[in-house]
Amino acid sequence: MTDGLIVPPGAGRKFVTKAQEVTFKVTGDHSRTGSLFEVLVPPGFDVGAHVHTRSEEIFYVLEGELELLAFEPGQRTSKDWRSWRGAGDRRPVRAGAGSCMFVPPGCPHAFTNPTDTPARMLFLSAPAPDHERYFEELLEMWSNETADEAAVMNLREKYDIQQITPLRYDAR
């Protein structure tokens, strides 16, 4: 018989940098199918529009507001995904607590915190553990302040993240 896992509030392996705070709640050590993270998204953080060919993701806003994108635009532009338009005039959505975004493989997606207050979300990624390893390496780059744009792009490509618009952090 295998035991389950209970992770109390505030618990989990935490990575904190000037740009993001990620707490690993359920990892590839626990699950064969997915990883679950709690993410604090600071004001001014924009993950940039990107696509995964293998993984699917679910984002659930716990607190605050995020702007979310999960559709193929009529035209992919490399500058700002927030101006993208999709079929039926789809547009990015301002999403508050309780909002959920599902992203299948191949779907362009992004999130940003355009407000002046931090937002918290749960982030589920499948399969495990690709995003765990990506976050570990990215957060290590940021904590050592060695993350230039080229290094981040190389890391994202390594983990099946095809970047369309740039990752940005405009600290407020």
mmCIF file of C-alpha atoms in Angstrom:
data_model
loop_
_atom_site.group_PDB
_atom_site.id
_atom_site.type_symbol
_atom_site.label_atom_id
_atom_site.label_comp_id
_atom_site.label_asym_id
_atom_site.label_seq_id
_atom_site.Cartn_x
_atom_site.Cartn_y
_atom_site.Cartn_z
ATOM 1 C CA MET A 1 0.000 0.000 0.000
ATOM 2 C CA THR A 2 1.239 3.496 -0.852
ATOM 3 C CA ASP A 3 0.618 6.528 1.330
ATOM 4 C CA GLY A 4 -0.604 9.821 -0.029
ATOM 5 C CA LEU A 5 0.794 13.260 0.617
ATOM 6 C CA ILE A 6 -0.630 16.152 2.619
ATOM 7 C CA VAL A 7 1.122 19.491 2.220
ATOM 8 C CA PRO A 8 0.064 22.080 4.828
ATOM 9 C CA PRO A 9 -0.191 25.810 4.079
ATOM 10 C CA GLY A 10 3.224 27.382 3.604
ATOM 11 C CA ALA A 11 4.945 24.004 3.217
ATOM 12 C CA GLY A 12 6.783 22.647 0.191
ATOM 13 C CA ARG A 13 10.165 23.277 -1.384
ATOM 14 C CA LYS A 14 10.338 27.025 -1.957
ATOM 15 C CA PHE A 15 12.424 29.033 -4.403
ATOM 16 C CA VAL A 16 12.453 32.807 -3.981
ATOM 17 C CA THR A 17 14.128 35.361 -6.244
ATOM 18 C CA LYS A 18 13.596 39.022 -6.961
ATOM 19 C CA ALA A 19 11.336 38.058 -9.878
ATOM 20 C CA GLN A 20 9.250 35.163 -8.564
ATOM 21 C CA GLU A 21 8.392 32.857 -5.684
ATOM 22 C CA VAL A 22 7.593 29.225 -6.501
ATOM 23 C CA THR A 23 6.665 26.571 -3.942
ATOM 24 C CA PHE A 24 6.754 22.974 -5.154
ATOM 25 C CA LYS A 25 3.773 21.166 -3.584
ATOM 26 C CA VAL A 26 3.628 17.893 -5.556
ATOM 27 C CA THR A 27 6.585 16.871 -7.694
ATOM 28 C CA GLY A 28 7.751 14.020 -9.897
ATOM 29 C CA ASP A 29 8.972 12.379 -6.684
ATOM 30 C CA HIS A 30 5.302 12.026 -5.700
ATOM 31 C CA SER A 31 3.354 11.729 -8.956
ATOM 32 C CA ARG A 32 3.948 10.034 -12.286
ATOM 33 C CA THR A 33 1.486 12.302 -14.059
ATOM 34 C CA GLY A 34 1.964 15.904 -12.966
ATOM 35 C CA SER A 35 3.563 18.543 -10.783
ATOM 36 C CA LEU A 36 1.754 21.158 -8.686
ATOM 37 C CA PHE A 37 3.248 24.511 -7.716
ATOM 38 C CA GLU A 38 2.036 27.561 -5.853
ATOM 39 C CA VAL A 39 3.343 30.667 -7.593
ATOM 40 C CA LEU A 40 3.476 34.227 -6.305
ATOM 41 C CA VAL A 41 3.352 36.482 -9.365
ATOM 42 C CA PRO A 42 4.675 39.967 -8.586
ATOM 43 C CA PRO A 43 3.359 43.130 -10.216
ATOM 44 C CA GLY A 44 5.032 43.661 -13.585
ATOM 45 C CA PHE A 45 5.897 39.984 -14.215
ATOM 46 C CA ASP A 46 5.035 38.689 -17.719
ATOM 47 C CA VAL A 47 5.909 35.083 -18.566
ATOM 48 C CA GLY A 48 5.605 35.900 -22.284
ATOM 49 C CA ALA A 49 3.554 33.969 -24.812
ATOM 50 C CA HIS A 50 4.912 30.495 -25.431
ATOM 51 C CA VAL A 51 3.963 26.977 -26.552
ATOM 52 C CA HIS A 52 4.767 23.456 -25.335
ATOM 53 C CA THR A 53 4.611 20.521 -27.735
ATOM 54 C CA ARG A 54 4.364 17.820 -25.040
ATOM 55 C CA SER A 55 2.936 19.224 -21.829
ATOM 56 C CA GLU A 56 -0.423 20.524 -20.729
ATOM 57 C CA GLU A 57 -1.005 23.013 -17.942
ATOM 58 C CA ILE A 58 -3.725 24.266 -15.642
ATOM 59 C CA PHE A 59 -3.562 27.658 -13.924
ATOM 60 C CA TYR A 60 -5.916 28.511 -11.041
ATOM 61 C CA VAL A 61 -5.925 32.045 -9.630
ATOM 62 C CA LEU A 62 -6.066 31.996 -5.818
ATOM 63 C CA GLU A 63 -5.626 35.699 -5.026
ATOM 64 C CA GLY A 64 -5.286 38.895 -7.023
ATOM 65 C CA GLU A 65 -5.689 39.300 -10.750
ATOM 66 C CA LEU A 66 -3.775 38.066 -13.759
ATOM 67 C CA GLU A 67 -4.195 38.680 -17.447
ATOM 68 C CA LEU A 68 -4.410 35.296 -19.216
ATOM 69 C CA LEU A 69 -4.065 34.086 -22.805
ATOM 70 C CA ALA A 70 -4.906 30.592 -24.104
ATOM 71 C CA PHE A 71 -5.704 30.659 -27.826
ATOM 72 C CA GLU A 72 -4.094 30.705 -31.261
ATOM 73 C CA PRO A 73 -4.096 34.287 -32.534
ATOM 74 C CA GLY A 74 -4.883 35.278 -36.099
ATOM 75 C CA GLN A 75 -1.240 36.346 -36.303
ATOM 76 C CA ARG A 76 1.557 35.606 -33.842
ATOM 77 C CA THR A 77 3.584 38.752 -33.248
ATOM 78 C CA SER A 78 6.777 38.815 -31.235
ATOM 79 C CA LYS A 79 6.165 42.055 -29.343
ATOM 80 C CA ASP A 80 3.134 41.981 -27.040
ATOM 81 C CA TRP A 81 0.701 39.077 -26.746
ATOM 82 C CA ARG A 82 -1.833 41.279 -24.928
ATOM 83 C CA SER A 83 -2.822 42.797 -28.298
ATOM 84 C CA TRP A 84 -3.401 39.383 -29.925
ATOM 85 C CA ARG A 85 -6.839 38.530 -31.312
ATOM 86 C CA GLY A 86 -8.147 35.057 -32.077
ATOM 87 C CA ALA A 87 -11.118 33.514 -33.861
ATOM 88 C CA GLY A 88 -14.393 35.165 -32.928
ATOM 89 C CA ASP A 89 -12.423 38.209 -31.689
ATOM 90 C CA ARG A 90 -11.006 36.278 -28.723
ATOM 91 C CA ARG A 91 -8.807 38.426 -26.512
ATOM 92 C CA PRO A 92 -6.694 37.932 -23.403
ATOM 93 C CA VAL A 93 -8.835 37.912 -20.251
ATOM 94 C CA ARG A 94 -8.425 39.702 -16.915
ATOM 95 C CA ALA A 95 -8.954 36.888 -14.393
ATOM 96 C CA GLY A 96 -9.554 37.138 -10.653
ATOM 97 C CA ALA A 97 -9.602 34.631 -7.809
ATOM 98 C CA GLY A 98 -11.384 31.416 -8.774
ATOM 99 C CA SER A 99 -10.532 31.722 -12.479
ATOM 100 C CA CYS A 100 -9.025 28.683 -14.176
ATOM 101 C CA MET A 101 -7.111 28.357 -17.463
ATOM 102 C CA PHE A 102 -6.443 25.004 -19.176
ATOM 103 C CA VAL A 103 -3.717 24.846 -21.835
ATOM 104 C CA PRO A 104 -3.399 21.762 -24.086
ATOM 105 C CA PRO A 105 -0.152 20.955 -25.913
ATOM 106 C CA GLY A 106 0.425 23.270 -28.880
ATOM 107 C CA CYS A 107 -1.748 26.132 -27.563
ATOM 108 C CA PRO A 108 -0.053 29.539 -27.229
ATOM 109 C CA HIS A 109 -0.504 30.838 -23.701
ATOM 110 C CA ALA A 110 0.762 33.501 -21.316
ATOM 111 C CA PHE A 111 0.067 35.287 -18.070
ATOM 112 C CA THR A 112 1.046 38.626 -16.623
ATOM 113 C CA ASN A 113 0.314 40.571 -13.468
ATOM 114 C CA PRO A 114 -0.670 44.048 -14.706
ATOM 115 C CA THR A 115 -1.771 45.220 -11.247
ATOM 116 C CA ASP A 116 0.097 46.854 -8.370
ATOM 117 C CA THR A 117 -0.375 43.908 -5.986
ATOM 118 C CA PRO A 118 1.024 40.364 -6.057
ATOM 119 C CA ALA A 119 -1.189 37.527 -7.321
ATOM 120 C CA ARG A 120 -1.093 33.895 -6.212
ATOM 121 C CA MET A 121 -1.940 30.927 -8.393
ATOM 122 C CA LEU A 122 -1.780 27.162 -8.404
ATOM 123 C CA PHE A 123 -0.044 25.758 -11.440
ATOM 124 C CA LEU A 124 -0.391 22.120 -12.532
ATOM 125 C CA SER A 125 1.917 20.801 -15.236
ATOM 126 C CA ALA A 126 1.853 17.357 -16.832
ATOM 127 C CA PRO A 127 3.837 15.283 -17.350
ATOM 128 C CA ALA A 128 6.134 15.538 -14.346
ATOM 129 C CA PRO A 129 8.971 16.571 -13.760
ATOM 130 C CA ASP A 130 9.936 18.843 -16.697
ATOM 131 C CA HIS A 131 8.641 22.080 -15.179
ATOM 132 C CA GLU A 132 10.256 21.315 -11.818
ATOM 133 C CA ARG A 133 13.673 21.062 -13.404
ATOM 134 C CA TYR A 134 13.028 24.147 -15.527
ATOM 135 C CA PHE A 135 11.979 26.207 -12.480
ATOM 136 C CA GLU A 136 14.981 24.995 -10.493
ATOM 137 C CA GLU A 137 17.405 26.067 -13.228
ATOM 138 C CA LEU A 138 15.610 29.342 -13.990
ATOM 139 C CA LEU A 139 15.354 30.382 -10.363
ATOM 140 C CA GLU A 140 19.013 29.486 -9.833
ATOM 141 C CA MET A 141 19.931 31.731 -12.784
ATOM 142 C CA TRP A 142 17.894 34.590 -11.337
ATOM 143 C CA SER A 143 19.197 34.135 -7.800
ATOM 144 C CA ASN A 144 22.760 34.293 -9.135
ATOM 145 C CA GLU A 145 21.757 37.262 -11.335
ATOM 146 C CA THR A 146 23.221 35.519 -14.401
ATOM 147 C CA ALA A 147 19.976 35.358 -16.372
ATOM 148 C CA ASP A 148 20.463 37.263 -19.572
ATOM 149 C CA GLU A 149 17.827 36.922 -22.289
ATOM 150 C CA ALA A 150 19.859 34.444 -24.363
ATOM 151 C CA ALA A 151 20.484 32.150 -21.379
ATOM 152 C CA VAL A 152 16.787 32.158 -20.459
ATOM 153 C CA MET A 153 15.805 31.399 -24.070
ATOM 154 C CA ASN A 154 18.251 28.471 -24.203
ATOM 155 C CA LEU A 155 16.878 27.105 -20.941
ATOM 156 C CA ARG A 156 13.280 27.427 -22.128
ATOM 157 C CA GLU A 157 14.071 25.580 -25.377
ATOM 158 C CA LYS A 158 15.746 22.814 -23.355
ATOM 159 C CA TYR A 159 12.440 22.245 -21.519
ATOM 160 C CA ASP A 160 10.046 22.306 -24.515
ATOM 161 C CA ILE A 161 9.129 25.963 -24.112
ATOM 162 C CA GLN A 162 9.018 27.678 -27.478
ATOM 163 C CA GLN A 163 9.013 31.370 -26.620
ATOM 164 C CA ILE A 164 6.971 33.676 -28.865
ATOM 165 C CA THR A 165 7.088 36.971 -26.941
ATOM 166 C CA PRO A 166 9.749 37.827 -24.358
ATOM 167 C CA LEU A 167 9.685 36.968 -20.675
ATOM 168 C CA ARG A 168 9.628 40.337 -18.849
ATOM 169 C CA TYR A 169 9.842 41.586 -15.318
ATOM 170 C CA ASP A 170 9.253 45.261 -14.737
ATOM 171 C CA ALA A 171 9.725 45.569 -10.949
ATOM 172 C CA ARG A 172 7.363 48.157 -9.566
#
